[in-house]
Short mmCIF file of C-alpha atoms in Angstrom, two decimals:
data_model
loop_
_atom_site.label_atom_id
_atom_site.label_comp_id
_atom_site.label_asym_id
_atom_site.label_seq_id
_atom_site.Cartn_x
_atom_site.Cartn_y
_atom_site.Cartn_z
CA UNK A 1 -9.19 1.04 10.32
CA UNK A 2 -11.58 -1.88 10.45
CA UNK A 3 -13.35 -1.41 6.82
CA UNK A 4 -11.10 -2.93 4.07
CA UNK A 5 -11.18 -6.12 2.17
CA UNK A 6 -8.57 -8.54 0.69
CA UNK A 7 -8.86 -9.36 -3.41
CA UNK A 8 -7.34 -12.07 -4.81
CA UNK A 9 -3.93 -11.83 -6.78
CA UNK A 10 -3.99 -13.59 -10.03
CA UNK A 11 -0.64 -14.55 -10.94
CA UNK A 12 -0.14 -13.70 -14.39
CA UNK A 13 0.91 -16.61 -16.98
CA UNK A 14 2.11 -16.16 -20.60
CA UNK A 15 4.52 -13.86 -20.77
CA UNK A 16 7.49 -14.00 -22.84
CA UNK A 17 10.70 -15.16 -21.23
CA UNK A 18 13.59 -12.64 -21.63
CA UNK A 19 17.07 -13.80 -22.64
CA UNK A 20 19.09 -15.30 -20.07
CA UNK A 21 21.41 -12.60 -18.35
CA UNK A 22 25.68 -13.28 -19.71
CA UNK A 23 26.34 -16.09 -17.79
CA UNK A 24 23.11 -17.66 -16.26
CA UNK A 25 19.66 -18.47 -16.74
CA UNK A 26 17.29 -15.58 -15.92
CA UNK A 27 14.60 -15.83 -13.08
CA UNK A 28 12.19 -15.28 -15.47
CA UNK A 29 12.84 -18.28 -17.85
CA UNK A 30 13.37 -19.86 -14.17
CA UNK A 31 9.57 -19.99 -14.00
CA UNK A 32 9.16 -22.29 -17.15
CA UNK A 33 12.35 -24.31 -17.09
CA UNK A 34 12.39 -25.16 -13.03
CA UNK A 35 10.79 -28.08 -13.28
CA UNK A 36 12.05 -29.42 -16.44
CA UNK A 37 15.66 -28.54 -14.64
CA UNK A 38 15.03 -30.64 -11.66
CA UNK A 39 13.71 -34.17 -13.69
CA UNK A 40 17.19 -33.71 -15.81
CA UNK A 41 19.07 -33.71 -12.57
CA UNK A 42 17.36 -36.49 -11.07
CA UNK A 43 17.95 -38.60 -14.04
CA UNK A 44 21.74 -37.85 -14.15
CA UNK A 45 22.16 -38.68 -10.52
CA UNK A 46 20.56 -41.90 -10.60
CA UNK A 47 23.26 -42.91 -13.21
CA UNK A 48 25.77 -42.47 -10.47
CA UNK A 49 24.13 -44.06 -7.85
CA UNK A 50 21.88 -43.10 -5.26
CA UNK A 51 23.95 -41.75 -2.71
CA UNK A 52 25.45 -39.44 -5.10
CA UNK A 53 22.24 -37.88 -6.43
CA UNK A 54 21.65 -34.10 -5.89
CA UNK A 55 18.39 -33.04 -4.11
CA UNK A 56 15.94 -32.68 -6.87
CA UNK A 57 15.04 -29.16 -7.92
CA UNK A 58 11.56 -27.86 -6.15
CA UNK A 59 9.81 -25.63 -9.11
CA UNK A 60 9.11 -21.92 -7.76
CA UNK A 61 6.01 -22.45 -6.08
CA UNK A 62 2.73 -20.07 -6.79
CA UNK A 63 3.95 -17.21 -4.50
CA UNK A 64 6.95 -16.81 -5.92
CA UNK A 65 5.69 -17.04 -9.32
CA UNK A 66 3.09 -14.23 -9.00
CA UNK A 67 3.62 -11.71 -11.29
CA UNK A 68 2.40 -7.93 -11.80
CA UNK A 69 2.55 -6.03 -15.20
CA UNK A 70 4.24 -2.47 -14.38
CA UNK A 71 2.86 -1.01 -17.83
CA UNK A 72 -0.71 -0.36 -17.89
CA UNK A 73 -3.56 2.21 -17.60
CA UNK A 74 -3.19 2.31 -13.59
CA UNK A 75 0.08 1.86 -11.89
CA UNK A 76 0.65 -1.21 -10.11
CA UNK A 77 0.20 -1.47 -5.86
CA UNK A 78 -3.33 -0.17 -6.42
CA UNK A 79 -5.76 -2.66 -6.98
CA UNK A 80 -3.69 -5.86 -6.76
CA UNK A 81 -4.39 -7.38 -3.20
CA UNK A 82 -2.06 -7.11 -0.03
CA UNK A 83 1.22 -8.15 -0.14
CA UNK A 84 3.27 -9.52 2.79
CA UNK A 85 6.18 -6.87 2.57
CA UNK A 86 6.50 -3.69 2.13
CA UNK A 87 8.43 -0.66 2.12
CA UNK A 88 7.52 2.92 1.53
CA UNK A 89 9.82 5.68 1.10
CA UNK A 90 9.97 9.11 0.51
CA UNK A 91 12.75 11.20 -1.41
CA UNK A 92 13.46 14.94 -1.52
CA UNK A 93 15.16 16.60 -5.03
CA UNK A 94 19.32 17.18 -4.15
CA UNK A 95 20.13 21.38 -3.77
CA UNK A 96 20.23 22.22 -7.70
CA UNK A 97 17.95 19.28 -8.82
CA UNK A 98 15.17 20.23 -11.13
CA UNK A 99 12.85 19.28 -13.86
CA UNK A 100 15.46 18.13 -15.81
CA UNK A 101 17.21 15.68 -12.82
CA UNK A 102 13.76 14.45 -12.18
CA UNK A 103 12.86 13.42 -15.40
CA UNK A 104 15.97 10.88 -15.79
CA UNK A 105 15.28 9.41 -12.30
CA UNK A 106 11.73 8.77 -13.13
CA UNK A 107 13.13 7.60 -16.23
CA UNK A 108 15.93 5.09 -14.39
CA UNK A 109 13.22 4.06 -11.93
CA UNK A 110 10.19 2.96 -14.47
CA UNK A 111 13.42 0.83 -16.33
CA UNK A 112 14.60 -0.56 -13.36
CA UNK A 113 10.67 -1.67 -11.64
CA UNK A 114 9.78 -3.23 -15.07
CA UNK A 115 12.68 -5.04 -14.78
CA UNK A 116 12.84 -6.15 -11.08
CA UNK A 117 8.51 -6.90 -11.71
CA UNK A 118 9.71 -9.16 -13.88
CA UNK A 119 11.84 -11.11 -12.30
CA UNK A 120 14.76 -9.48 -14.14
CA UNK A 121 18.25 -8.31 -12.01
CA UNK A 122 19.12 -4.45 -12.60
CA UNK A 123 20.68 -3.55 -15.68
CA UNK A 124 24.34 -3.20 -13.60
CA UNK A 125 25.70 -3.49 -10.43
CA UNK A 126 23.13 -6.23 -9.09
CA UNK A 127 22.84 -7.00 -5.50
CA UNK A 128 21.83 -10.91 -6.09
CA UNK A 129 19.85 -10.49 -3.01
CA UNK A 130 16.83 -11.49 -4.88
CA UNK A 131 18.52 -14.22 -7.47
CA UNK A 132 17.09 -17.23 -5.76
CA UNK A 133 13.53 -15.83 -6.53
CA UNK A 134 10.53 -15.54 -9.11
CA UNK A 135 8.47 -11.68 -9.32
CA UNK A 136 7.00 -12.75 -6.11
CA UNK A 137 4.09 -10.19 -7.16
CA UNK A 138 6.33 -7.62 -6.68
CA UNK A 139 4.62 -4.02 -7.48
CA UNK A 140 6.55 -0.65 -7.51
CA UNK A 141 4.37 2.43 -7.56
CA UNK A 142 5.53 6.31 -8.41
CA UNK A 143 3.93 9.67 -7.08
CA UNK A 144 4.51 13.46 -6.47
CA UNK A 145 4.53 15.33 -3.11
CA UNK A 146 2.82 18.55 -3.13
CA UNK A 147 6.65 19.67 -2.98
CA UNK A 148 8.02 18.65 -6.15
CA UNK A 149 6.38 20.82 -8.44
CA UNK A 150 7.95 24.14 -7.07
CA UNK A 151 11.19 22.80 -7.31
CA UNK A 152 10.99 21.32 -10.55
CA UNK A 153 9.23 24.83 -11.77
CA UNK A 154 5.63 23.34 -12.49
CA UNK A 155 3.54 24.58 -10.19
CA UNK A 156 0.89 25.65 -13.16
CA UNK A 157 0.75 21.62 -13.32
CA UNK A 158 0.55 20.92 -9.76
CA UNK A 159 -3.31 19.54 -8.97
CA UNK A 160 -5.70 21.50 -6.68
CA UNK A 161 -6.56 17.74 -5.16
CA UNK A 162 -2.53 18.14 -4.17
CA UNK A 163 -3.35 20.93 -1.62
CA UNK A 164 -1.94 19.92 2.03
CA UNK A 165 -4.41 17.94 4.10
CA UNK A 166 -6.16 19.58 7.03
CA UNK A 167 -5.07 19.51 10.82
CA UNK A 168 -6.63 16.81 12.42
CA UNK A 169 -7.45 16.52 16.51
CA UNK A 170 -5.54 13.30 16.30
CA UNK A 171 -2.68 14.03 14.49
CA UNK A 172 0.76 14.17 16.06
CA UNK A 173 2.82 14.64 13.08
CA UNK A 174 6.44 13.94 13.48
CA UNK A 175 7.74 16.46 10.31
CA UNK A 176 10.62 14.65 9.31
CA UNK A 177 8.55 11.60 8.47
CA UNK A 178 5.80 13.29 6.53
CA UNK A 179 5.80 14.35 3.11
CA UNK A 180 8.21 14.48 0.88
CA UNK A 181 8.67 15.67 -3.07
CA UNK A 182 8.69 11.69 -4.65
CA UNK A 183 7.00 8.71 -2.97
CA UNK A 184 7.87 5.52 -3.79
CA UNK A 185 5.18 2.23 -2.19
CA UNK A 186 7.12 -1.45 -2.97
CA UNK A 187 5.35 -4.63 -2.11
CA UNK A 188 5.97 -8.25 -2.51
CA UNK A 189 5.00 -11.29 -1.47
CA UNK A 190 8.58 -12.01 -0.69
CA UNK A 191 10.94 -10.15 1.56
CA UNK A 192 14.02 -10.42 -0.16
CA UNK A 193 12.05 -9.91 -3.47
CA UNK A 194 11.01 -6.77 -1.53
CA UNK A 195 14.58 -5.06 0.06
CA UNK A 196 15.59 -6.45 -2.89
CA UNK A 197 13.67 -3.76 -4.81
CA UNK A 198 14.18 -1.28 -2.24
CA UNK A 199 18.03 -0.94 -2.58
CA UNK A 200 17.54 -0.79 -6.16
CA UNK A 201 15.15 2.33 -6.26
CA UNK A 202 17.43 4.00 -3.20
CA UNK A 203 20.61 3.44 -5.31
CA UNK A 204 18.94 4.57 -9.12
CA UNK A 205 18.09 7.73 -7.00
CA UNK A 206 22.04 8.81 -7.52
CA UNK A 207 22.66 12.37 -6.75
CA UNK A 208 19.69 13.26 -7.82
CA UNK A 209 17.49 12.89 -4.58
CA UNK A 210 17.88 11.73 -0.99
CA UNK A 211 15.69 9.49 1.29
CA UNK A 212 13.92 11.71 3.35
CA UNK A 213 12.09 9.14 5.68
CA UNK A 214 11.13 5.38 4.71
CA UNK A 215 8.93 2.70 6.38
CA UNK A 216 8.87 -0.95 6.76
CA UNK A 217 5.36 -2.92 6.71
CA UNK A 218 4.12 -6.96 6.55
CA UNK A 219 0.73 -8.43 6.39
CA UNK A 220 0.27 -12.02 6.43
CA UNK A 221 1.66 -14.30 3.70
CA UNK A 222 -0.43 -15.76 1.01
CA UNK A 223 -1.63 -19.39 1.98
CA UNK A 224 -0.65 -18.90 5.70
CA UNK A 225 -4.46 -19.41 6.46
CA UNK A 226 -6.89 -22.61 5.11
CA UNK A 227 -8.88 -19.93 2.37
CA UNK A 228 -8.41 -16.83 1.59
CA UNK A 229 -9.71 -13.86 3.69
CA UNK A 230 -9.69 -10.26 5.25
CA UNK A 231 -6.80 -9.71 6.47
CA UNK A 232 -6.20 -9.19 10.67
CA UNK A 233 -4.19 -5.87 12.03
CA UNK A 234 -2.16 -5.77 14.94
CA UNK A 235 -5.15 -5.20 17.29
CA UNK A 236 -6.68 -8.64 16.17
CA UNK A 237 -9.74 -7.37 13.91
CA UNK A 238 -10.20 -8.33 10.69
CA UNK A 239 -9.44 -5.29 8.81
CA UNK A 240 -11.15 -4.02 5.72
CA UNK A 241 -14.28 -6.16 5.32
CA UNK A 242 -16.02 -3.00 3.35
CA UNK A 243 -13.43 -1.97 0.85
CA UNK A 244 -14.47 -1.28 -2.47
CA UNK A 245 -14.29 -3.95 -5.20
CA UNK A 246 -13.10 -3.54 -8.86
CA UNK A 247 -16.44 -5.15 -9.52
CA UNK A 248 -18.42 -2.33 -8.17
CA UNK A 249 -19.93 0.19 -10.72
CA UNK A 250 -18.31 3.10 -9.67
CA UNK A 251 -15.22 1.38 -8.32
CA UNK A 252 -12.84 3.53 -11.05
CA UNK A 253 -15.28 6.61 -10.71
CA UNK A 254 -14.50 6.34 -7.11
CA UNK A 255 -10.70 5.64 -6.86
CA UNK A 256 -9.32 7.01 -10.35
CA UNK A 257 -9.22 10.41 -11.93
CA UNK A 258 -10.79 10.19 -15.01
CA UNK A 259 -9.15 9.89 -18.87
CA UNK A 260 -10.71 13.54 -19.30
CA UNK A 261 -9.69 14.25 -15.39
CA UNK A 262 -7.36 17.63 -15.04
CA UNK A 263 -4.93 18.05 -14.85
CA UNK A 264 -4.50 16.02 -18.00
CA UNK A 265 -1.38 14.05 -16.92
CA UNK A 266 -2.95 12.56 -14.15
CA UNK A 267 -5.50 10.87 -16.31
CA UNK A 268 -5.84 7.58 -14.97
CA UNK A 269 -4.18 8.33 -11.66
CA UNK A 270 -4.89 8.18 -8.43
CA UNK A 271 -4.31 10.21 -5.00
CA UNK A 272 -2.40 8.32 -2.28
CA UNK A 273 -3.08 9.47 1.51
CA UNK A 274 -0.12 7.64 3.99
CA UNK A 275 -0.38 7.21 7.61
CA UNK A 276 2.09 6.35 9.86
CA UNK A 277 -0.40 5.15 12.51
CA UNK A 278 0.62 3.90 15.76
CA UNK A 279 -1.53 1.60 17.84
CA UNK A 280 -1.80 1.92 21.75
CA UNK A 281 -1.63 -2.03 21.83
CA UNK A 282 -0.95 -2.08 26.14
CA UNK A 283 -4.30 0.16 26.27
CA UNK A 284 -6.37 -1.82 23.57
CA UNK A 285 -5.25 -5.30 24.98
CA UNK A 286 -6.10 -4.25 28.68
CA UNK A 287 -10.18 -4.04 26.90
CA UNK A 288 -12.19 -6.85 27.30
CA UNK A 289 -13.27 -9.03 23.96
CA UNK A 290 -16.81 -7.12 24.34
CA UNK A 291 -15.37 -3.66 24.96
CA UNK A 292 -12.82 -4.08 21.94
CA UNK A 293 -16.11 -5.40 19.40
CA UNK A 294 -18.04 -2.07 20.83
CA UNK A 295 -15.17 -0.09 19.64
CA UNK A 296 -15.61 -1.38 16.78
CA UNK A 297 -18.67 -2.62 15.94
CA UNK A 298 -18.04 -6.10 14.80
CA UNK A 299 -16.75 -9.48 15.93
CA UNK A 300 -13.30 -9.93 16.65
CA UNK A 301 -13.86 -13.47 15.37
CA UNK A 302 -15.22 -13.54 11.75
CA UNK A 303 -15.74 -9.98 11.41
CA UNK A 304 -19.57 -9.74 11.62
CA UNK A 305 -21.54 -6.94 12.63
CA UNK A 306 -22.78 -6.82 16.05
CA UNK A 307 -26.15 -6.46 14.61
CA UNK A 308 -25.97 -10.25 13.53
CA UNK A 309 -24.89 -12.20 10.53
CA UNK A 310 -21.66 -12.69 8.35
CA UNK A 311 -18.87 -10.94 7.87
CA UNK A 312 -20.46 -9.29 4.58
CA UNK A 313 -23.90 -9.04 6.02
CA UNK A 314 -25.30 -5.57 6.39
CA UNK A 315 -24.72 -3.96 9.18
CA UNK A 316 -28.15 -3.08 10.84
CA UNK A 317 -27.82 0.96 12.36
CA UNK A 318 -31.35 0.77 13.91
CA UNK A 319 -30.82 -2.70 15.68
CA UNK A 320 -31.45 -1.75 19.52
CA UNK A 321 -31.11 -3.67 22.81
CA UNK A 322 -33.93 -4.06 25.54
CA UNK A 323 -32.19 -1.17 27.66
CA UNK A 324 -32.56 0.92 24.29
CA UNK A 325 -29.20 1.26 23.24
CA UNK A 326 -28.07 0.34 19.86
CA UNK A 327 -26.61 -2.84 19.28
CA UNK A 328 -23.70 -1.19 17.08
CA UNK A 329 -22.88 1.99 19.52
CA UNK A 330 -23.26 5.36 17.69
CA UNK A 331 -19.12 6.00 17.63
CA UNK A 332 -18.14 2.83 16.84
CA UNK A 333 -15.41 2.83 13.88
CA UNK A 334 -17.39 0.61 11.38
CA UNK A 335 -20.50 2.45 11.63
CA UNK A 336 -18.49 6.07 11.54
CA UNK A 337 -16.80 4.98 8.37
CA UNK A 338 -19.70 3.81 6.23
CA UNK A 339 -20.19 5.70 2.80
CA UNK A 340 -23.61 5.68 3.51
CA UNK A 341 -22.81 7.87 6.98
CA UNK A 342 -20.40 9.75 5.06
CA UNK A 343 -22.36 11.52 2.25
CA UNK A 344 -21.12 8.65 0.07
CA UNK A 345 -17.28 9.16 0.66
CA UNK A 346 -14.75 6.02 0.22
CA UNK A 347 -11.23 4.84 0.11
CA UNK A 348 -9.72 2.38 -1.34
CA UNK A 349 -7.28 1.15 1.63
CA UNK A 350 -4.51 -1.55 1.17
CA UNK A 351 -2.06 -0.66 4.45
CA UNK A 352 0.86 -2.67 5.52
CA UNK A 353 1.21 -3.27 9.13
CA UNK A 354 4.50 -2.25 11.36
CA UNK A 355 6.68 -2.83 13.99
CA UNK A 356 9.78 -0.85 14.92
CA UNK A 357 10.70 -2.11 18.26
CA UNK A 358 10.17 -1.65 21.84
CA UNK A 359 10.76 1.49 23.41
CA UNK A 360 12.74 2.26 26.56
CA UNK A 361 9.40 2.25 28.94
CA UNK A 362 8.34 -1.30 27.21
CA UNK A 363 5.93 0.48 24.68
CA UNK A 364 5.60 -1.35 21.23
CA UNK A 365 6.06 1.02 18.53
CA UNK A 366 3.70 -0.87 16.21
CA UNK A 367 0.64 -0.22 14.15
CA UNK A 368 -0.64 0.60 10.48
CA UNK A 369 1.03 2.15 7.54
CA UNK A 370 -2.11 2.93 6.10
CA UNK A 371 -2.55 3.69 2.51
CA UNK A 372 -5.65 4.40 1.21
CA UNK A 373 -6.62 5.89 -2.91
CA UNK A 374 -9.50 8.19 -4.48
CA UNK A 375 -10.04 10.27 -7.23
CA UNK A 376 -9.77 12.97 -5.21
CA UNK A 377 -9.06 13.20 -1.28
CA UNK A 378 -10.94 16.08 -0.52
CA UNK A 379 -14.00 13.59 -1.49
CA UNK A 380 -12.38 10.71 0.10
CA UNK A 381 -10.00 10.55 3.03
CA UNK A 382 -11.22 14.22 3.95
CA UNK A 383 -14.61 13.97 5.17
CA UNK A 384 -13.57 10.44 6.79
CA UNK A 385 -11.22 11.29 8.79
CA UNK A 386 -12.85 14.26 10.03
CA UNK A 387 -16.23 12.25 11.27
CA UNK A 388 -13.68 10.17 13.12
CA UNK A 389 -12.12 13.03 14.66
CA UNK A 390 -15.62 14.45 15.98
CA UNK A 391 -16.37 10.80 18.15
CA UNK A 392 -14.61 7.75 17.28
CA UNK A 393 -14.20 5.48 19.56
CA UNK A 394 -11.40 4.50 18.54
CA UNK A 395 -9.60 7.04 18.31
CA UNK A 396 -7.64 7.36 21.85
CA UNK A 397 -6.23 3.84 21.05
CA UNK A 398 -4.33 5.12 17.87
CA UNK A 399 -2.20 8.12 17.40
CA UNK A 400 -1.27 9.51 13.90
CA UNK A 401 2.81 9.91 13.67
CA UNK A 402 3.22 10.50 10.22
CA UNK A 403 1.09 11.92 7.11
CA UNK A 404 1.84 12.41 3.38
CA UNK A 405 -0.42 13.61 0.50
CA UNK A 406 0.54 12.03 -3.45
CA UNK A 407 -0.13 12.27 -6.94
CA UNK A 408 0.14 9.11 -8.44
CA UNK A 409 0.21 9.67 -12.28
CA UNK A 410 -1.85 7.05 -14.38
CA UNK A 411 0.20 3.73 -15.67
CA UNK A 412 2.88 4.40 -17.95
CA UNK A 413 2.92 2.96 -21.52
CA UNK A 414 5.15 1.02 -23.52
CA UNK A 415 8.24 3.08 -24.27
CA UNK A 416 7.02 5.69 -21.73
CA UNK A 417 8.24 5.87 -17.93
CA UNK A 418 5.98 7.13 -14.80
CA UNK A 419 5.28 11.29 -14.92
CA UNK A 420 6.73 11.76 -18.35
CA UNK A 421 3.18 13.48 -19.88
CA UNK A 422 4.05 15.84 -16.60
CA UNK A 423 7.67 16.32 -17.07
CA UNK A 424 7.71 16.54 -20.86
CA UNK A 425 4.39 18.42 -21.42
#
């Protein structure tokens, strides 16, 4: 879980305000006008006399301005970096649901995440939990469980990369939370932003689908730390220091199916593996600092390999001590899950942490929802996950609750919505 890096979110500027919503000013003309809004006031108030000023309006700062573009060649929540909510949630088809059904949610869902990416309220029936608030990077990101193509009657569509995952020694699956025919992955920068979202999607779904299972996650909020960096987990490790970068080579060759990729609606797309992972925290935090870097293989501190260096230094394999052993021990996790150990197999992870209580023996219930995306899983997640089934170390400190496989179609166009070269092929 340790191998994953952080990007930087842009926040994208220039877009064209919408028209104000009947009888307001819309959040996304909020962005521009904020400011502007607040020197009028001030101005006013002094007229009246100081004690009768209103507080001077605070523009929406740079988190809350942050904005994603839902159309696109990709879908968004791929490559954009972590967020600080999230939710993920799964839906089954209603009895009688088909093809049909399906294509008018995705339909109702692509209209409604434009919108709420935006900055924009639903079309009707608005919650206002969000009305305070700019895009706040929100993302809102569309796939197919291996499921959904027998009941929508496509299975001659349905990819071979769909196929169910393998049993692995760790898993103990809980059934209920696994799976599903639609997966939806929201994130935001802001937890209203982010529920806000959530309700929306659960309430489009109609009678059309119900929730099967759905997951909360956080990861630290942008500018909570002096620069940006890797992101920490729940065990205290910074987590993902070897993820791959859009500015690699064969970053889209690695994580994308190709424009010429079959089947030919998932051009552009990617696969989506989800983990409900749960971390043994009372075991791991009984370790020492020098036991918990040897299950590992790095520095608990900056994220450096225990062969020396940086955080982005090579890690050196061959690096031994005077008693012979190797400096980074042959099953710790970072030196499992190098591509260079794995016949050149990589993710692209971007997880959201979790915590769902205590239990009744004083357990935390807390770990990873880990996400992770690949042109194809058998070539990615696969051959990962089992290396670290035959001897990672860390392995008896996590358990695996929850597992679901997805197609995530490519990025839907102007005047198209998510799946519709699937569901109107």
């Amino acid at each position: 879980m340790a191998e994953q890096s952080q990007s930087l979110r842009t926040p994208v500027t220039g877009e064209t305000p919408s028209a104000p919503a009947a009888g307001g000013v819309s959040r996304r003309a909020l962005l521009g006008t904020a400011g502007a809004t607040g020197l009028a006031l001030g101005a006013a108030g002094a007229g009246v006399g100081y004690a009768a000023a209103p507080a001077q309006a605070t523009p929406l700062s740079a988190v809350g301005s942050g904005r994603a573009m839902f159309h696109g060649k990709h879908q968004p929540g791929i490559t954009e970096g972590l967020q600080a909510r999230g939710h993920l949630i799964a839906f089954d088809l209603a009895a009688g649901a088909g093809r049909t059904e399906a294509a008018a949610l995705l339909r109702r869902w692509s209209a409604t995440a434009d919108r709420l990416m935006g900055g924009e309220p639903t079309t009707h029936d608005d919650t206002d939990v969000a009305r305070d608030a700019g895009p706040s990077s929100l993302t809102i990101t569309f796939g197919f469980g291996n499921s959904f193509f027998a009941r929508t009657g496509l299975e001659k569509q349905r990819p071979p990369a769909l196929d169910p995952l393998p049993d692995f020694s760790s898993d103990h699956l809980d059934k209920a939370r696994s799976n599903g025919d639609l997966w939806v992955q929201i994130g935001a920068d802001d937890a209203l932003v982010a529920f806000h979202a959530l309700r929306a999607i659960q309430k489009d779904a109609g009678s059309a689908a119900r929730v099967r299972w759905q997951m909360n996650g956080f990861n630290r909020t942008p500018g909570a730390t002096a620069r940006p960096m890797t992101a920490r987990n729940l065990m205290g490790q910074l987590d993902g220091t070897r993820n791959p970068k859009p500015t690699d080579s064969d970053f889209d060759q690695r994580i994308f199916v190709p424009s010429s990729g079959e089947p030919g609606w998932m051009a552009n797309g990617s696969y989506a593996v989800v983990r409900r992972i749960r971390m043994l925290l009372d075991d791991w935090e009984k370790l020492s600092l020098a036991a918990q870097e040897n299950v590992i293989g790095r520095k608990k501190s900056n994220g450096a390999p225990l062969s020396g260096g940086t955080e982005t230094t090579a890690m050196d394999l061959e690096k031994a001590r005077a008693d012979g052993e190797y400096v980074v021990p042959v099953n710790a996790h970072a030196r499992i899950t190098r591509p260079d150990q794995n016949g050149g197999a990589a993710i692209l992870r971007r997880p959201f942490s979790y915590h769902d209580g205590i239990d009744a023996d004083g357990t935390p219930d807390a770990g990873l929802l880990f996400v992770c995306w690949q042109a194809d899983p058998l070539r990615g997640f696969v051959p990962l996950q089992r290396k670290l089934d035959r001897g990672d170390a860390l392995s008896q400190y996590i358990r695996h609750e929850a597992s679901g496989l997805f197609a995530v179609p490519g990025g839907a166009s102007d005047g198209e919505y998510v799946g519709q070269r699937l569901l109107e092929g």
